[in-house]
Tab-separated table of C-alpha atoms and ligand atoms in Angstrom:
chain	number	residue	atom	x	y	z
A	24	MET	CA	9.209	-25.126	-4.811
A	25	THR	CA	6.522	-22.346	-3.733
A	26	PRO	CA	6.874	-19.408	-6.284
A	27	MET	CA	7.862	-15.917	-4.896
A	28	ARG	CA	4.709	-14.570	-3.240
A	29	ILE	CA	3.998	-10.804	-3.270
A	30	PHE	CA	1.705	-9.399	-1.282
A	31	SER	CA	0.577	-5.505	-0.551
A	32	GLY	CA	-2.697	-3.727	0.861
A	33	ILE	CA	-3.939	-0.136	0.306
A	34	GLN	CA	-6.959	1.703	2.008
A	35	PRO	CA	-9.699	2.540	0.661
A	36	THR	CA	-10.093	6.069	1.897
A	37	GLY	CA	-9.618	9.618	-0.165
A	38	SER	CA	-8.462	9.856	-3.587
A	39	LYS	CA	-5.504	7.998	-4.538
A	40	HIS	CA	-2.504	10.542	-5.422
A	41	LEU	CA	0.525	10.306	-7.248
A	42	GLY	CA	2.473	9.365	-4.188
A	43	ASN	CA	0.259	6.046	-3.980
A	44	TYR	CA	0.891	5.597	-7.782
A	45	ILE	CA	4.194	5.880	-7.921
A	46	GLY	CA	5.085	4.012	-4.597
A	47	ALA	CA	2.847	1.443	-4.401
A	48	ILE	CA	0.525	0.905	-7.348
A	49	ALA	CA	3.177	0.808	-10.159
A	50	GLN	CA	4.898	-1.623	-8.277
A	51	TYR	CA	2.050	-3.711	-7.846
A	52	VAL	CA	1.442	-4.053	-11.960
A	53	GLU	CA	5.199	-5.025	-12.299
A	54	GLY	CA	4.878	-7.579	-9.432
A	55	GLN	CA	2.479	-9.503	-11.343
A	56	ASP	CA	5.123	-10.456	-13.921
A	57	ARG	CA	7.544	-11.454	-10.786
A	58	GLY	CA	5.405	-13.780	-9.159
A	59	GLU	CA	2.573	-14.817	-7.269
A	60	ALA	CA	0.684	-11.625	-6.220
A	61	LEU	CA	-2.076	-10.844	-3.797
A	62	TYR	CA	-3.359	-7.455	-3.530
A	63	CYS	CA	-5.637	-6.605	-0.656
A	64	LEU	CA	-8.445	-3.489	-0.405
A	65	VAL	CA	-8.157	-3.020	2.962
A	66	ASP	CA	-11.567	-1.682	4.405
A	67	LEU	CA	-10.908	-3.160	7.768
A	68	HIS	CA	-7.957	-0.951	8.101
A	69	ALA	CA	-10.319	1.930	7.109
A	70	THR	CA	-12.168	1.480	9.947
A	71	THR	CA	-9.738	2.601	12.725
A	72	LEU	CA	-10.384	6.507	12.099
A	73	PRO	CA	-13.724	8.340	12.107
A	74	TYR	CA	-15.551	7.154	9.020
A	75	GLU	CA	-18.932	6.858	7.283
A	76	PRO	CA	-20.190	3.327	6.160
A	77	VAL	CA	-21.904	4.398	3.123
A	78	GLU	CA	-18.719	5.933	2.158
A	79	LEU	CA	-16.149	3.163	2.682
A	80	ARG	CA	-18.451	0.851	0.381
A	81	ARG	CA	-18.300	3.531	-2.556
A	82	SER	CA	-14.443	4.320	-1.955
A	83	LEU	CA	-13.917	0.606	-2.136
A	84	TYR	CA	-15.548	0.593	-5.555
A	85	ASP	CA	-13.742	3.569	-6.721
A	86	LEU	CA	-10.229	2.071	-5.572
A	87	THR	CA	-10.768	-1.355	-7.621
A	88	ALA	CA	-11.828	0.581	-10.316
A	89	LEU	CA	-8.487	2.383	-9.863
A	90	LEU	CA	-6.409	-0.534	-9.521
A	91	LEU	CA	-8.094	-2.242	-12.731
A	92	ALA	CA	-7.506	0.618	-14.586
A	93	ALA	CA	-3.676	1.140	-13.406
A	94	GLY	CA	-3.154	-2.465	-15.100
A	95	VAL	CA	-3.580	-4.570	-11.866
A	96	ASP	CA	-5.180	-7.898	-13.533
A	97	PRO	CA	-7.440	-10.224	-11.985
A	98	GLU	CA	-6.299	-12.670	-14.127
A	99	ARG	CA	-2.434	-12.102	-12.943
A	100	CYS	CA	-2.922	-11.728	-9.408
A	101	ILE	CA	-5.428	-12.392	-6.684
A	102	LEU	CA	-7.141	-8.968	-6.111
A	103	PHE	CA	-9.446	-9.078	-3.319
A	104	ARG	CA	-11.371	-6.939	-0.042
A	105	GLN	CA	-9.814	-7.780	3.258
A	106	GLY	CA	-13.367	-7.915	5.291
A	107	ASP	CA	-14.311	-11.162	3.008
A	108	VAL	CA	-11.477	-13.168	4.383
A	109	GLN	CA	-11.926	-13.357	7.952
A	110	GLU	CA	-8.770	-15.380	8.764
A	111	HIS	CA	-7.281	-11.463	8.769
A	112	THR	CA	-9.215	-10.783	11.870
A	113	GLU	CA	-8.602	-14.132	13.398
A	114	LEU	CA	-4.775	-14.120	12.931
A	115	CYS	CA	-4.716	-10.712	14.236
A	116	TRP	CA	-5.943	-11.771	17.386
A	117	LEU	CA	-3.943	-14.564	17.666
A	118	LEU	CA	-0.707	-12.608	16.657
A	119	CYS	CA	-1.412	-10.125	19.574
A	120	SER	CA	-0.124	-12.647	21.991
A	121	VAL	CA	3.498	-12.095	20.232
A	122	THR	CA	3.024	-8.286	19.783
A	123	GLU	CA	4.633	-5.907	22.546
A	124	LEU	CA	2.048	-3.423	23.548
A	125	GLY	CA	4.917	-0.455	24.141
A	126	ARG	CA	6.478	-1.005	20.601
A	127	LEU	CA	2.615	-0.556	19.277
A	128	GLN	CA	2.331	2.606	21.274
A	129	ARG	CA	5.747	3.770	20.139
A	130	MET	CA	4.809	3.549	16.543
A	131	HIS	CA	5.238	6.855	14.480
A	132	GLN	CA	1.755	6.421	12.683
A	133	PHE	CA	-0.076	5.415	16.021
A	134	ARG	CA	1.192	8.642	17.614
A	135	ASP	CA	0.754	11.023	14.852
A	136	LYS	CA	-2.963	9.826	14.107
A	137	SER	CA	-3.891	9.296	17.723
A	138	LEU	CA	-2.982	13.236	18.191
A	139	ALA	CA	-4.853	14.332	15.495
A	140	GLN	CA	-8.181	12.728	17.121
A	141	ARG	CA	-10.355	14.856	18.877
A	142	GLU	CA	-13.046	12.547	20.180
A	143	LEU	CA	-12.041	8.919	20.468
A	144	VAL	CA	-8.562	7.228	19.778
A	145	SER	CA	-9.878	3.859	18.709
A	146	ALA	CA	-8.093	0.596	20.036
A	147	GLY	CA	-8.364	-0.521	16.536
A	148	LEU	CA	-6.062	2.379	15.679
A	149	LEU	CA	-3.165	0.797	18.208
A	150	LEU	CA	-3.805	-2.674	16.762
A	151	TYR	CA	-3.520	-1.513	13.243
A	152	PRO	CA	-0.121	-2.906	12.789
A	153	VAL	CA	-1.023	-6.231	14.076
A	154	LEU	CA	-3.720	-6.042	11.473
A	155	GLN	CA	-1.305	-5.582	8.873
A	156	ALA	CA	0.891	-8.071	9.968
A	157	ALA	CA	-1.801	-10.745	9.685
A	158	ASP	CA	-2.518	-9.629	6.227
A	159	VAL	CA	0.734	-10.676	5.038
A	160	LEU	CA	1.714	-13.405	7.347
A	161	ALA	CA	-1.841	-15.112	6.425
A	162	TYR	CA	-0.118	-15.602	2.982
A	163	ARG	CA	3.276	-16.483	3.949
A	164	ALA	CA	4.034	-14.057	1.451
A	165	HIS	CA	7.925	-13.189	0.710
A	166	GLU	CA	7.904	-9.822	-0.492
A	167	VAL	CA	5.562	-6.397	0.513
A	168	PRO	CA	6.023	-3.613	-2.033
A	169	VAL	CA	5.115	-0.383	-0.276
A	170	GLY	CA	6.314	3.156	0.089
A	171	GLU	CA	8.953	4.322	2.466
A	172	ASP	CA	6.123	5.561	4.822
A	173	GLN	CA	5.178	1.695	5.590
A	174	ARG	CA	8.727	0.676	6.735
A	175	GLU	CA	8.372	0.847	10.463
A	176	HIS	CA	4.787	-1.291	9.717
A	177	LEU	CA	7.080	-3.737	7.826
A	178	GLU	CA	9.626	-4.013	10.632
A	179	LEU	CA	7.345	-4.821	13.353
A	180	MET	CA	5.586	-7.298	10.906
A	181	ARG	CA	9.228	-9.302	10.673
A	182	ASP	CA	9.628	-9.492	14.623
A	183	VAL	CA	6.197	-10.805	15.055
A	184	ALA	CA	6.835	-13.349	12.411
A	185	ARG	CA	9.971	-14.214	14.274
A	186	ARG	CA	8.650	-14.258	17.650
A	187	PHE	CA	5.894	-16.240	16.779
A	188	ASN	CA	8.195	-18.984	15.070
A	189	ALA	CA	10.457	-18.864	18.103
A	190	ARG	CA	7.565	-19.197	20.615
A	191	PHE	CA	5.619	-21.645	18.753
A	192	GLY	CA	7.351	-23.020	15.813
A	193	GLU	CA	9.003	-26.006	17.400
A	194	GLY	CA	11.675	-25.311	15.262
A	195	GLN	CA	9.929	-24.837	12.091
A	196	GLU	CA	9.129	-21.579	10.243
A	197	VAL	CA	5.551	-21.621	10.409
A	198	LEU	CA	5.384	-17.976	8.998
A	199	VAL	CA	7.396	-16.537	6.635
A	200	VAL	CA	9.276	-13.855	7.814
A	201	PRO	CA	8.881	-11.278	4.709
A	202	GLU	CA	10.811	-8.691	3.097
A	203	HIS	CA	9.780	-5.021	2.088
A	204	ARG	CA	10.500	-3.646	-1.248
A	205	ILE	CA	10.596	0.202	-1.467
A	206	PRO	CA	11.457	1.432	-4.519
A	207	THR	CA	14.731	3.382	-5.168
A	208	VAL	CA	13.330	6.269	-6.648
A	209	GLY	CA	9.802	7.928	-5.662
A	210	ALA	CA	9.434	5.755	-2.351
A	211	ARG	CA	8.464	9.225	-0.686
A	212	ILE	CA	6.736	11.657	-3.018
A	213	MET	CA	6.287	15.008	-1.443
A	214	ASP	CA	3.798	17.645	-1.731
A	215	LEU	CA	4.119	20.359	-4.771
A	216	GLN	CA	3.227	23.308	-2.471
A	217	ALA	CA	5.038	21.713	0.536
A	218	PRO	CA	8.196	19.375	-0.290
A	219	GLU	CA	8.770	18.825	3.079
A	220	ARG	CA	5.838	17.146	3.880
A	221	LYS	CA	5.229	13.571	2.020
A	222	MET	CA	2.329	13.900	-0.435
A	223	SER	CA	-1.189	12.605	1.111
A	224	THR	CA	-4.764	13.635	0.773
A	225	THR	CA	-5.297	14.165	4.719
A	226	GLY	CA	-1.906	15.877	5.820
A	227	GLY	CA	-1.183	17.632	2.575
A	228	THR	CA	-2.209	20.829	0.469
A	229	GLU	CA	-5.103	20.378	-2.047
A	230	GLN	CA	-2.905	22.308	-4.662
A	231	GLY	CA	0.182	20.240	-3.839
A	232	THR	CA	-1.781	16.826	-4.184
A	233	VAL	CA	-1.763	15.440	-8.014
A	234	LEU	CA	-4.665	13.075	-7.776
A	235	VAL	CA	-4.566	9.803	-10.089
A	236	LEU	CA	-8.175	11.036	-11.470
A	237	ASP	CA	-6.973	14.616	-12.110
A	238	PRO	CA	-7.828	16.053	-15.303
A	239	PRO	CA	-4.733	16.883	-17.361
A	240	ALA	CA	-5.144	20.661	-16.933
A	241	ALA	CA	-5.641	20.439	-13.368
A	242	ILE	CA	-2.368	18.570	-13.224
A	243	GLU	CA	-0.372	20.917	-15.333
A	244	LYS	CA	-1.828	23.722	-13.425
A	245	LYS	CA	-0.568	21.716	-9.943
A	246	PHE	CA	2.851	21.208	-11.348
A	247	LYS	CA	3.117	24.658	-12.932
A	248	SER	CA	2.637	26.223	-9.308
A	249	ALA	CA	4.763	23.722	-7.586
A	250	VAL	CA	7.129	25.580	-5.163
A	251	THR	CA	10.978	25.341	-6.576
A	252	ASP	CA	13.692	26.478	-4.485
A	253	SER	CA	16.360	29.451	-4.953
A	254	GLY	CA	19.047	28.959	-7.882
A	255	SER	CA	18.460	27.756	-10.877
A	256	GLU	CA	20.309	24.314	-10.820
A	257	ILE	CA	18.085	21.016	-11.932
A	258	LYS	CA	20.161	18.828	-9.636
A	259	ARG	CA	19.004	16.796	-6.435
A	260	ASP	CA	20.138	18.223	-3.088
A	261	PRO	CA	18.915	18.379	0.358
A	262	GLN	CA	18.756	21.971	0.438
A	263	LYS	CA	16.474	21.889	-2.651
A	264	PRO	CA	13.625	19.525	-1.995
A	265	GLY	CA	11.048	21.025	-4.270
A	266	ILE	CA	13.254	20.608	-7.518
A	267	SER	CA	14.443	16.939	-5.791
A	268	ASN	CA	11.141	15.748	-5.239
A	269	LEU	CA	10.089	16.954	-9.180
A	270	ILE	CA	13.255	14.865	-10.391
A	271	ASP	CA	12.249	11.896	-8.527
A	272	ILE	CA	8.686	12.321	-10.119
A	273	LEU	CA	9.990	12.526	-13.453
A	274	ALA	CA	12.546	9.415	-12.917
A	275	ALA	CA	9.823	7.169	-11.401
A	276	VAL	CA	7.472	7.848	-14.167
A	277	ARG	CA	10.233	7.350	-16.998
A	278	GLY	CA	11.669	4.451	-15.112
A	279	VAL	CA	15.124	5.832	-14.943
A	280	GLY	CA	17.626	7.029	-12.625
A	281	THR	CA	17.377	10.592	-10.973
A	282	GLU	CA	21.028	11.134	-12.946
A	283	ALA	CA	19.426	10.821	-16.402
A	284	ILE	CA	16.859	13.528	-15.590
A	285	GLU	CA	19.804	15.732	-14.405
A	286	MET	CA	21.756	15.210	-17.237
A	287	GLU	CA	19.160	16.049	-19.654
A	288	PHE	CA	17.756	18.920	-18.194
A	289	SER	CA	21.244	20.193	-17.150
A	290	SER	CA	20.528	23.671	-19.206
A	291	ALA	CA	16.895	23.942	-18.624
A	292	ARG	CA	15.288	26.665	-16.650
A	293	TYR	CA	12.707	25.823	-13.929
A	294	GLY	CA	9.429	26.740	-15.942
A	295	GLU	CA	10.457	24.908	-18.651
A	296	PHE	CA	11.314	21.311	-16.454
A	297	LYS	CA	8.087	21.733	-14.677
A	298	LEU	CA	6.295	21.342	-17.760
A	299	ALA	CA	8.130	18.245	-18.679
A	300	VAL	CA	7.389	16.737	-15.658
A	301	ALA	CA	3.662	17.815	-15.933
A	302	ALA	CA	3.537	16.386	-19.789
A	303	ALA	CA	4.996	13.067	-18.518
A	304	VAL	CA	2.678	12.737	-15.552
A	305	VAL	CA	-0.439	13.207	-17.875
A	306	GLU	CA	0.579	11.329	-20.332
A	307	ARG	CA	1.152	8.300	-17.805
A	308	LEU	CA	-2.145	9.083	-15.950
A	309	GLN	CA	-4.495	9.989	-18.710
A	310	PRO	CA	-5.202	6.360	-20.083
A	311	VAL	CA	-5.693	5.191	-16.376
A	312	ARG	CA	-8.272	8.035	-16.051
A	313	GLU	CA	-10.069	6.696	-19.382
A	314	ARG	CA	-10.166	3.173	-18.540
A	315	TYR	CA	-11.530	4.252	-15.005
A	316	GLU	CA	-14.407	5.622	-16.155
A	317	LEU	CA	-15.611	2.580	-18.023
A	318	LEU	CA	-14.799	0.067	-15.269
A	319	ARG	CA	-16.167	1.999	-12.364
A	320	ALA	CA	-19.746	2.354	-13.857
A	321	ASP	CA	-20.124	-1.872	-13.802
A	322	GLU	CA	-20.565	-2.476	-9.592
A	323	PRO	CA	-21.557	-5.708	-10.094
A	324	GLU	CA	-18.397	-6.724	-12.358
A	325	LEU	CA	-16.274	-4.906	-9.524
A	326	GLU	CA	-18.093	-6.836	-7.088
A	327	ARG	CA	-17.611	-10.377	-9.091
A	328	ILE	CA	-13.897	-9.939	-9.128
A	329	LEU	CA	-13.627	-9.170	-5.979
A	330	ALA	CA	-15.452	-12.016	-4.670
A	331	GLN	CA	-13.311	-14.257	-6.940
A	332	GLY	CA	-10.118	-12.720	-5.625
A	333	ALA	CA	-11.648	-13.564	-2.120
A	334	GLU	CA	-12.200	-17.399	-2.801
A	335	LYS	CA	-8.600	-17.689	-3.810
A	336	ALA	CA	-7.270	-15.875	-0.881
A	337	ARG	CA	-9.334	-17.764	1.362
A	338	GLU	CA	-7.878	-20.704	0.205
A	339	ILE	CA	-4.625	-19.967	1.184
A	340	ALA	CA	-5.050	-18.443	4.458
A	341	SER	CA	-7.112	-20.930	5.683
A	342	GLN	CA	-4.353	-23.451	5.417
A	343	THR	CA	-2.013	-21.024	7.522
A	344	LEU	CA	-4.371	-20.603	10.087
A	345	ILE	CA	-4.956	-24.344	10.567
A	346	ASP	CA	-1.130	-24.518	11.166
A	347	VAL	CA	-1.082	-21.560	13.466
A	348	ARG	CA	-4.360	-22.752	15.389
A	349	HIS	CA	-2.376	-26.120	15.765
A	350	HIS	CA	0.936	-24.503	16.690
A	351	MET	CA	-0.785	-22.280	19.279
A	352	GLY	CA	-3.015	-25.271	20.893
A	353	VAL	CA	-5.989	-23.411	20.051
A	354	GLY	CA	-9.183	-25.177	19.063
A	355	PRO	CA	-9.694	-28.776	18.595
A	356	PRO	CA	-6.791	-30.780	17.775
A	357	ARG	CA	-5.665	-30.685	14.404
A	358	ARG	CA	-7.131	-34.171	12.302
A	359	VAL	CA	-4.356	-36.813	11.924
A	360	GLN	CA	-4.553	-38.236	8.405
A	361	PRO	CA	-5.746	-41.978	8.747
A	362	LEU	CA	-3.168	-44.411	7.375
A	363	PRO	CA	-4.252	-45.740	3.919
B	430	TYM	P1	-2.146	3.409	2.065
B	430	TYM	O1	-3.487	3.036	1.787
B	430	TYM	O2	-2.128	4.758	2.919
B	430	TYM	O3	-1.197	3.642	0.914
B	430	TYM	C1	-0.757	2.899	-0.327
B	430	TYM	C2	0.350	2.923	-0.455
B	430	TYM	O4	0.892	3.966	-1.042
B	430	TYM	C3	2.194	4.528	-0.524
B	430	TYM	N1	2.347	5.769	-0.208
B	430	TYM	C4	3.337	6.617	-0.602
B	430	TYM	N2	4.609	6.245	-1.549
B	430	TYM	C5	5.444	7.322	-2.119
B	430	TYM	N3	4.994	8.329	-1.616
B	430	TYM	C6	4.047	9.077	-1.285
B	430	TYM	N4	3.686	10.307	-0.675
B	430	TYM	C7	2.736	7.740	-0.424
B	430	TYM	N5	1.798	7.975	0.284
B	430	TYM	C8	1.382	6.607	0.217
B	430	TYM	C9	2.208	3.910	0.987
B	430	TYM	O5	3.383	3.475	1.277
B	430	TYM	C10	1.508	2.111	0.440
B	430	TYM	O6	2.457	1.500	-0.073
B	430	TYM	N6	-0.871	0.740	6.002
B	430	TYM	C11	-0.904	0.289	4.340
B	430	TYM	C12	-1.964	-0.514	3.684
B	430	TYM	C13	-1.735	-1.986	4.057
B	430	TYM	C14	-0.795	-2.915	3.830
B	430	TYM	C15	-1.317	-3.998	4.256
B	430	TYM	C16	0.231	-2.413	3.218
B	430	TYM	C17	-2.803	-2.910	4.779
B	430	TYM	N7	-2.026	-4.036	5.144
B	430	TYM	C18	-0.158	-5.034	3.956
B	430	TYM	C19	1.338	-3.829	2.809
B	430	TYM	C20	1.075	-4.861	3.743
B	430	TYM	C21	-1.398	2.150	4.255
B	430	TYM	O7	-2.206	2.657	4.737
B	430	TYM	O8	-0.933	2.038	2.966
């Protein structure tokens, strides 16, 4: 029986923030104990918006060191760079044949990101979700840990896999239809200054975005100045997005339900509560920051880890591509094993 296979991808752009940490990175670490995990730094996806090549390489090492520092362990998972495994781009092209153009044009992220472009809306931006589908389907992964903002991409990916199997599978499940794994608490961490917007280095406020590598004093300052709501009760409520977000953050960091936090702080004031959230986040992130400094200094070692991961990834993905090409009638016929 194939073990449970877990796959996720993360973009090597910008500085990673508390939303990425809670929504995704912490889940990657936990996934290593539940199955065969693959984590991919998606440099090809990062070329779909304007970028600087030198910067991309640098950010890729930054992110590799960050993931390692957070507990992603190359001995217990496959950590690799997307651009090292050419099967992703080939499968992306092949999957285009079962992907509806109108659906890509209607994707929220495509609409938002294309509206924000002044010069060029690249075709890559439109095809972004197909490449993301290829990332996961190339490994026949069962589960994809992501934050809430990836839900639409996951739905498209599932439909593409189903449509491929229906069109080319000849009754077989050539591609696995994956399930998303979105955390129950912390799937959408909001900006501390503008809690109606998700925390993000591109669309958020600087003061409202807690970076994984922020020094403790900066983290405390950001939480102290977090926007809270009128009233004084520490309780989740759609009318109180600021307090609800802080409750979610503390619950996710401590690994408990939101009710436990509401109960513990039922007679606390907002100021006191904000300090408690800041302290928990600092305690969680400080060791990551310390390990990061050491790991980031050794680029040849980071490169070695990525190359080793790519080799293992290629082994799996190349098998899928042999099957996909065969079913699609692309390239030479698959060699039949001679009888012994
Ligand atoms: P990316 O790099 O934007 O984000 C990485 C992960 O962080 C999660 N996330 C959040 N979670 C909670 N609250 C937030 N405010 C928040 N902001 C970001 C994202 O949901 C994501 O899980 N398209 C993907 C990368 C990708 C991918 C894949 C993911 C490429 N191929 C295959 C899964 C499978 C992206 O841009 O993630």
